[in-house]
Coordinates of C-alpha atoms in Angstrom, one line a residue:
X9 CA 0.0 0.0 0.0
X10 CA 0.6 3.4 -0.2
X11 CA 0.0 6.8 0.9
X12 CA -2.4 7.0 -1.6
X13 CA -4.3 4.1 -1.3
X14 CA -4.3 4.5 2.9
X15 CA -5.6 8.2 2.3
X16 CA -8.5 6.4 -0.3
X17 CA -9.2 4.3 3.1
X18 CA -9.1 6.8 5.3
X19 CA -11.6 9.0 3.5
X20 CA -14.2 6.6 3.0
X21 CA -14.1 5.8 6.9
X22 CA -17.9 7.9 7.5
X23 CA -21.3 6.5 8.5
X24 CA -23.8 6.0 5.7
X25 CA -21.2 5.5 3.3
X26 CA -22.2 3.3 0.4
X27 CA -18.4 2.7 -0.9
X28 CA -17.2 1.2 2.3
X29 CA -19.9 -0.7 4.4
X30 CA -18.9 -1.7 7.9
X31 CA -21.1 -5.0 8.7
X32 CA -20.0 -6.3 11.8
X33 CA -18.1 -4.7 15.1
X34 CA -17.0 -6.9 17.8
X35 CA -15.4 -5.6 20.9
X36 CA -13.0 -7.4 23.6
X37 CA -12.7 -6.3 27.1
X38 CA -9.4 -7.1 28.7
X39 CA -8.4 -7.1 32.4
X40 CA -5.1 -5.1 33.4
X41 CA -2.2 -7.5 34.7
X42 CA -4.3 -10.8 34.4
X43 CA -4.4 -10.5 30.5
X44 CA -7.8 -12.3 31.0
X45 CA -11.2 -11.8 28.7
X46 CA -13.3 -10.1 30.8
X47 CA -16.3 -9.9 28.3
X48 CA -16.9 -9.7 24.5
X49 CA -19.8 -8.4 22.7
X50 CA -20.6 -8.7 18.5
X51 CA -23.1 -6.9 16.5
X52 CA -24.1 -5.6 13.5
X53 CA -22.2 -2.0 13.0
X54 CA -25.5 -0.5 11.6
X55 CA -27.3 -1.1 15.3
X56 CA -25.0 1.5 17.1
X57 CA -27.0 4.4 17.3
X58 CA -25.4 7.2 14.7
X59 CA -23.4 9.0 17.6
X60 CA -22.0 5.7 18.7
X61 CA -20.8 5.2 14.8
X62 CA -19.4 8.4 14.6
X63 CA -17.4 7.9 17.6
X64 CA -15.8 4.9 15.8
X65 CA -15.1 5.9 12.5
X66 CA -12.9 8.9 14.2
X67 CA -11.0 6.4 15.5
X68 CA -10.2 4.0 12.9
X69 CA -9.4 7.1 10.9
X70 CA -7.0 7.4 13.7
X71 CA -5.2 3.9 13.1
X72 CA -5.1 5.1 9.7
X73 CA -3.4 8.4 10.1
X74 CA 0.3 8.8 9.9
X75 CA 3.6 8.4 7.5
X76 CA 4.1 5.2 6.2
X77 CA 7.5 4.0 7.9
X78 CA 6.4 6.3 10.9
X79 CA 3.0 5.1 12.2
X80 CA 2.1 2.9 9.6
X81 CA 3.9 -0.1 8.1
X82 CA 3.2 -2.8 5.4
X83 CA 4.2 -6.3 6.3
X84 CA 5.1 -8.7 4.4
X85 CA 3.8 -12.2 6.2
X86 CA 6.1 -14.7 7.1
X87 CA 6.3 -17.9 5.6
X88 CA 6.0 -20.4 8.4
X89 CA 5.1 -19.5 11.7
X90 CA 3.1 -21.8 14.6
X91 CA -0.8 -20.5 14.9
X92 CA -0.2 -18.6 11.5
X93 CA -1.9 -15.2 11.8
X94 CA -2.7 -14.7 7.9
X95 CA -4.9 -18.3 7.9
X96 CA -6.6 -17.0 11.4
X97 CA -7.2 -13.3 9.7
X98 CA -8.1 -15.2 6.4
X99 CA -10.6 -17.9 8.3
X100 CA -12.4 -14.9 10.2
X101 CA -12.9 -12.7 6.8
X102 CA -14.1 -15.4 4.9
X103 CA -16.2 -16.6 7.8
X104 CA -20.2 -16.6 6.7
X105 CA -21.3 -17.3 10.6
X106 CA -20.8 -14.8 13.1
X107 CA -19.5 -17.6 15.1
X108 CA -16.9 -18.4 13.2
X109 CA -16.1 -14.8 12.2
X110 CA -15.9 -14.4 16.8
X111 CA -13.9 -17.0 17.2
X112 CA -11.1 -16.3 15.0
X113 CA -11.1 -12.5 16.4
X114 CA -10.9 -14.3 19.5
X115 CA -7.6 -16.4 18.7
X116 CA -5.9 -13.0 17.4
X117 CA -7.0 -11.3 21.0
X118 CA -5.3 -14.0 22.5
X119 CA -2.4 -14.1 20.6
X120 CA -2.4 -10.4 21.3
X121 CA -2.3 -10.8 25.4
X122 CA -0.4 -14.0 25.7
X123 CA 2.5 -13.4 28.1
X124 CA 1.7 -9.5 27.5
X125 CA -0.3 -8.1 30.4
X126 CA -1.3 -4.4 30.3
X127 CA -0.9 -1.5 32.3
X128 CA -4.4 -0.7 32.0
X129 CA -7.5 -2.1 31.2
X130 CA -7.8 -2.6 27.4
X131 CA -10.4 -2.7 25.0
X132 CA -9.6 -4.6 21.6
X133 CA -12.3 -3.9 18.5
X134 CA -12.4 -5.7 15.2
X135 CA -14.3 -4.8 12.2
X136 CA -15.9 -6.3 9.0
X137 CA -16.0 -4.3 6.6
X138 CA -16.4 -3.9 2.5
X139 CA -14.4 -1.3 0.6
X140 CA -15.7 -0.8 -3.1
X141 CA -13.1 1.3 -5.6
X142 CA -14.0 2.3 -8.9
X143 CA -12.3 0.3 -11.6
X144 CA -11.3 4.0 -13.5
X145 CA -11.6 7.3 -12.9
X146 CA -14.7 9.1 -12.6
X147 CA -16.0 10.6 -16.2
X148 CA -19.1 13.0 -16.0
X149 CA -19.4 12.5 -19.5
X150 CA -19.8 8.7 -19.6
X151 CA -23.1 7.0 -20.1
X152 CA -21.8 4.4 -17.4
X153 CA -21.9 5.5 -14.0
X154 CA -18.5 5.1 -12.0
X155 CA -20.6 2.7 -9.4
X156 CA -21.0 0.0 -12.1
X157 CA -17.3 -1.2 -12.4
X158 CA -15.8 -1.6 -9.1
X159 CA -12.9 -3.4 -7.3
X160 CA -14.6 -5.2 -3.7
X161 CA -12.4 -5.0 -1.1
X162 CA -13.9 -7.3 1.7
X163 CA -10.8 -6.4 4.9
X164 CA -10.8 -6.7 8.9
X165 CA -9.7 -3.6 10.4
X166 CA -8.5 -3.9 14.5
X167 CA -8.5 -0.8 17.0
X168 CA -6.8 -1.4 20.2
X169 CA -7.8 1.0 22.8
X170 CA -6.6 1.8 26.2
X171 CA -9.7 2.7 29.0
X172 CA -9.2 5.4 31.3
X173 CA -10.5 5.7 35.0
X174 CA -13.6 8.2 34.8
X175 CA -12.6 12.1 36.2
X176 CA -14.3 12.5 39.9
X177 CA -16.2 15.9 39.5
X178 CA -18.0 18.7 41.6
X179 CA -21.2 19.6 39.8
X180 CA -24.2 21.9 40.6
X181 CA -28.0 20.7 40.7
X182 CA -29.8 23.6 39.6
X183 CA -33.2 22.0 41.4
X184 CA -31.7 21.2 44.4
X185 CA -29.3 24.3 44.4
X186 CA -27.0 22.5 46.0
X187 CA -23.2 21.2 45.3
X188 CA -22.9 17.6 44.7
X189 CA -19.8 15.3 44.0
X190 CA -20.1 13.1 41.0
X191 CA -18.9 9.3 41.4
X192 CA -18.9 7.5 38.1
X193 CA -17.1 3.7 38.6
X194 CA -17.3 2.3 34.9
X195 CA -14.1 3.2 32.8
X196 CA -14.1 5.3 29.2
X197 CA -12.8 4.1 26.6
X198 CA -10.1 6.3 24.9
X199 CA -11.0 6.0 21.5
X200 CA -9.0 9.3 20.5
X201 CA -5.7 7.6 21.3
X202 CA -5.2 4.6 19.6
X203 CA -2.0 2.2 21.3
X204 CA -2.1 0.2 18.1
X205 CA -3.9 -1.3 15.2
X206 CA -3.7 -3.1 11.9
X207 CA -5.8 -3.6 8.3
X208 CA -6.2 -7.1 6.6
X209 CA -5.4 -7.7 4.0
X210 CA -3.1 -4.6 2.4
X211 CA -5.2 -3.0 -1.0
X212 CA -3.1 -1.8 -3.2
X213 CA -4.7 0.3 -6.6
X214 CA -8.1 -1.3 -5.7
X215 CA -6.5 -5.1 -5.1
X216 CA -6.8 -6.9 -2.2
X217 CA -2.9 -8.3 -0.9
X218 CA -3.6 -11.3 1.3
X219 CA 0.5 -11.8 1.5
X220 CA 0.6 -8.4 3.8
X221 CA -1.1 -6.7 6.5
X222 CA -1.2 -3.0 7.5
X223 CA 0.2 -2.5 11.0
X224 CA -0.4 0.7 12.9
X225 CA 2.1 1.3 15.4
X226 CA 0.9 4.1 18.7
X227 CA 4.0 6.6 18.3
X228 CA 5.4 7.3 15.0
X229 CA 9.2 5.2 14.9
X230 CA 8.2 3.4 17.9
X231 CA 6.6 0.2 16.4
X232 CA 5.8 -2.8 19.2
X233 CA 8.4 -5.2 17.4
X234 CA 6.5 -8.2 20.2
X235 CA 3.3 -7.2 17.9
X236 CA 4.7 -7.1 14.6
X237 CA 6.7 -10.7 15.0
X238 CA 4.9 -12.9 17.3
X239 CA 1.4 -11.2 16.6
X240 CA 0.8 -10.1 13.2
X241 CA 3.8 -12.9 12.2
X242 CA 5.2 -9.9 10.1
X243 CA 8.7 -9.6 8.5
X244 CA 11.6 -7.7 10.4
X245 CA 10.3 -3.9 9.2
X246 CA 13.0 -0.5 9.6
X247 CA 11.7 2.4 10.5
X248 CA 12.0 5.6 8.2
X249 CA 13.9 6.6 11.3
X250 CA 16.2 3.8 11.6
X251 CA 16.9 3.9 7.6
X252 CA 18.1 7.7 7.8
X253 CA 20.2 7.0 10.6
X254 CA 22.0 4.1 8.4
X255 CA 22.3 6.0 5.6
X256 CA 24.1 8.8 7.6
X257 CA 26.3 6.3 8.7
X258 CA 27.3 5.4 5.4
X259 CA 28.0 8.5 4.5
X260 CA 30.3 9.4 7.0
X261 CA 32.1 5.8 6.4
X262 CA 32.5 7.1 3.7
X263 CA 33.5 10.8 3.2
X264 CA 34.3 11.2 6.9
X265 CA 31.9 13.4 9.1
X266 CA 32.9 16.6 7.6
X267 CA 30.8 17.8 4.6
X268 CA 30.2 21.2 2.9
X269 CA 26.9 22.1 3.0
X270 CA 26.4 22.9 -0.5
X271 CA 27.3 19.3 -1.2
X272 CA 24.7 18.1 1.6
X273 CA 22.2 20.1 -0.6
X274 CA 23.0 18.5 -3.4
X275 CA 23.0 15.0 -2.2
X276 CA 19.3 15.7 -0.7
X277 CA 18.3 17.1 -4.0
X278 CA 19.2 14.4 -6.0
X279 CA 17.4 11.8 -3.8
X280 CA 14.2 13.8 -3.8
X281 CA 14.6 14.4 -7.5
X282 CA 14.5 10.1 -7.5
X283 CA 11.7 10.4 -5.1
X284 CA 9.4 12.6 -7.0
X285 CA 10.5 10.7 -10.6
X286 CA 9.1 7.7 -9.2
X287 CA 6.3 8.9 -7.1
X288 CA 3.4 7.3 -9.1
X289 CA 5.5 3.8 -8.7
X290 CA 6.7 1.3 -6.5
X291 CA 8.3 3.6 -3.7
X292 CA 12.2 4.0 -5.1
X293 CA 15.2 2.4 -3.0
X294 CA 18.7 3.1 -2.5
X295 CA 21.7 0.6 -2.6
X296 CA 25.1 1.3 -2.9
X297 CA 25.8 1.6 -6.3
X298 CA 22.8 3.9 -6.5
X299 CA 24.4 6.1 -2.8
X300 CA 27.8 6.4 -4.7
X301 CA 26.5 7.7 -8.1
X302 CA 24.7 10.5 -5.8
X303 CA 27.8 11.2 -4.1
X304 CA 29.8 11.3 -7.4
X305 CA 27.0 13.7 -8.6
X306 CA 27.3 16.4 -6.0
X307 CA 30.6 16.6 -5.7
X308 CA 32.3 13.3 -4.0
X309 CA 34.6 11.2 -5.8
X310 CA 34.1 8.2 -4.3
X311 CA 35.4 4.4 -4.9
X312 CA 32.3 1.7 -5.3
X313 CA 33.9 -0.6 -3.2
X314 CA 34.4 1.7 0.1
X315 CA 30.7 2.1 -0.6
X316 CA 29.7 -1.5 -0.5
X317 CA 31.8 -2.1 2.5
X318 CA 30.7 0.7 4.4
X319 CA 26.5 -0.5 3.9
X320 CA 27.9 -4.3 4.8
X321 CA 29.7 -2.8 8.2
X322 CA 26.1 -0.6 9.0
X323 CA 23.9 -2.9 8.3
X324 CA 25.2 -6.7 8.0
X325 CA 24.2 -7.1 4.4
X326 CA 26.0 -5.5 1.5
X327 CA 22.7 -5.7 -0.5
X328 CA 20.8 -3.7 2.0
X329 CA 18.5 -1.2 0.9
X330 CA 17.6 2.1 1.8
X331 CA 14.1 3.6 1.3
X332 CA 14.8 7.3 -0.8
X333 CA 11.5 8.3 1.2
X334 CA 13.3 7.9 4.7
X335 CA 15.6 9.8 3.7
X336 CA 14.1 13.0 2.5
X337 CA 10.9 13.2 3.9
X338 CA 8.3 16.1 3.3
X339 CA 11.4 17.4 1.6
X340 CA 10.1 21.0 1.0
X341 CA 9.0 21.4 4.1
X342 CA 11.3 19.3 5.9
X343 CA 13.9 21.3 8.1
X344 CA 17.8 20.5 8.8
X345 CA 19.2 21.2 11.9
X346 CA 22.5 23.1 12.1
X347 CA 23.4 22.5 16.1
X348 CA 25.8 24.9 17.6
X349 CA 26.3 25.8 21.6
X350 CA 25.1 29.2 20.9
X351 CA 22.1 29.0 19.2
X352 CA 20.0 25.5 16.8
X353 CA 19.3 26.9 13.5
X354 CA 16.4 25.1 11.4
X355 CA 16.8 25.2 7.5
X356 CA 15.0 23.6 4.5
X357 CA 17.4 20.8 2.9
X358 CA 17.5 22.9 -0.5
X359 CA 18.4 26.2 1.2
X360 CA 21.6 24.5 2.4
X361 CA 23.4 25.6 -0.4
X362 CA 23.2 28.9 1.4
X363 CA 25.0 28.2 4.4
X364 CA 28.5 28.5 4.9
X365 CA 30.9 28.0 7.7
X366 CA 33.5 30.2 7.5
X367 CA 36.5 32.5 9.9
X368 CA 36.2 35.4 11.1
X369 CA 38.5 37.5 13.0
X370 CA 39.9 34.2 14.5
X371 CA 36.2 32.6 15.3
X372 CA 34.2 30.5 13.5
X373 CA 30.9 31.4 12.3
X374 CA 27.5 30.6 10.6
X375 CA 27.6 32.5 7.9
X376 CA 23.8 32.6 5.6
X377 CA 23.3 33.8 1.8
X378 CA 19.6 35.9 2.3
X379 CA 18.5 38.5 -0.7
X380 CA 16.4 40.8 1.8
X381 CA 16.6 42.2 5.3
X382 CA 16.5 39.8 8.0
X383 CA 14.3 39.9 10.7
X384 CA 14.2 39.0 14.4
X385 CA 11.0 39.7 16.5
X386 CA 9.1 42.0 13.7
X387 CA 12.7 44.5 13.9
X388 CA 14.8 44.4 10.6
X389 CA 18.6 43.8 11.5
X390 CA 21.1 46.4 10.2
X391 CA 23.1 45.5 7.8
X392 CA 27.0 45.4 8.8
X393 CA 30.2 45.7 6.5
X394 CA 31.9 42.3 7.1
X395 CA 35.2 43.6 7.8
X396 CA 33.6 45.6 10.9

């Protein structure tokens, strides 16, 4: 999947929605410490009362929300594993019975708190749902409505959900006119903050991918690895996070940690420039042959071989690659940090080409090209001969 498709999801995620029908909601009450079932409760989505529905939707549009790499991360299945979770996910989609459709939900919950007690109560939800995409674009012109071709996307969608102890409040009863203290004992249910999630199977350009799940992790770069191996049975994933911090230490393998910033510019740019080439394709990828030609394009002469060696010390594998996406993110709006003791500086990666480190009168300085007057709290700073 990508950002695209997810976003397609995401949008369709509203009640009385005829191009993605929820039919079934089943929820899972878990007790704290004792990672027992408490209580579980199925029924048809279209019983909630609309407030109830709304209240949902928000927050599986919450699972859904985030940067894949970040939050959200494609998983490839592994092949063998014991209690596979792809034939239990598989079983319970499928599944005609609400029985059956319960009881495979209820193997994944228990895969989920086996040996894994929480630190609060939990509340685990599961959804049926049915996601229909138009087979081409939408064309006012065309005889044939858009609705008459489509791709049906049957897919279990699960929300896990920590409760929260209910606030203990002073109100005022206007009959009585009196001040009372308000004791509520059952907990709420924080459906606001997902801790974690995941989509079955991945859809990909209106194609359902029964080979890979959509995980949601709670914290963007702070996947539950326990989750992703032992409860989604998902391949070892890398965070966008973890795959920048690699390829910055290749670089410096490399070309040592000392690098003009005009030449850091440069080295951004021509990733992005991959990035945005390939944007309507499979999300591009970096190995070392493909690092050294960017580092012999902006500037670096460097030897193919130092390259290879320097991904197999990092990461173990000299084929190892590196997602471009990681790398530059959001690039327009993306900022660098230039750290120094005085002050941090925040800079877009293509404005780096403006920034210079150079001596003067015996000190070293941050020295930045600007073509107007720059400003610091609404004042414009005088301009000063650089000799002064």
């Amino acid at each position: 999947m990508d950002k695209k498709d997810i976003a397609g999801i995401r949008r369709q995620l509203k009640v009385d929605n005829d191009i993605l029908k929820i039919s079934d909601i089943f929820h899972v009450y878990i007790m704290k410490e004792t990672t027992d079932i408490y209580h579980h409760q199925s029924q048809p989505f279209e019983m909630l009362d609309r407030d109830q529905q709304e209240l949902f939707m928000n927050n599986f549009k919450k699972v859904m929300t985030g940067q894949l790499d970040e939050k959200l991360f494609e998983l490839k299945f592994k092949r063998d594993a014991e209690n596979h979770s792809q034939l239990i996910l598989h079983k319970g989609l499928l599944s005609s019975d609400i029985g059956a459709w319960k009881e495979q939900m209820l193997l994944m919950t228990e895969k989920m708190i086996k040996d894994h007690p929480y630190e609060k109560d939990v509340v685990i939800t599961f959804i049926r749902a049915e996601y229909l995409k138009p087979t081409k674009p939408r064309n006012e012109e065309a005889e044939e409505s858009e609705r008459d071709a489509v791709y049906s996307n049957p897919f279990i969608l699960c929300s896990i959900n920590k409760t929260e102890e209910p606030k203990k409040e002073i109100q005022f009863d206007y009959i009585e006119k009196e001040f009372k203290y308000k004791i509520e004992a059952d907990p709420v249910i924080d459906l606001k903050n997902p801790m974690s999630g995941f989509l079955f199977p991945s859809i990909t350009d209106g194609a359902s991918d029964m080979n890979h799940v959509l995980y949601a992790a709670g914290k963007a770069n702070e996947p539950d690895y326990r989750f992703i191996e032992e409860v989604l049975n998902g391949e070892d994933i890398m965070t966008a996070k973890e795959d920048k911090a690699v390829f910055e230490e290749v670089i410096k393998d490399v070309v040592g940690d000392q690098l003009n910033p005009s030449t850091l510019a440069h080295v951004y740019g021509e990733i992005n420039r991959v990035v945005e080439e390939n944007e309507e394709d499979a999300p591009p990828t970096l190995d070392y042959n493909d690092v050294e030609r960017v580092l012999n394009q902006s500037g670096e002469q460097v030897d193919s071989e130092k390259v290879k060696t320097a991904f197999q010390r990092v990461t173990d594998e000299e084929n190892y690659e590196l997602k471009a996406s990681s790398i530059v993110p959001k690039y327009k709006s993306k900022s660098i940090k230039i750290n120094t003791k005085i002050a941090n500086i925040s800079i877009s990666p293509q404005d780096l080409q403006y920034v210079r480190q150079v001596n003067y009168q015996g000190k070293r300085c941050i020295m930045i090209e600007v073509e107007e007057d720059a400003e610091i709290d609404g004042f414009k700073m005088l301009p000063e001969a650089f000799g002064e």
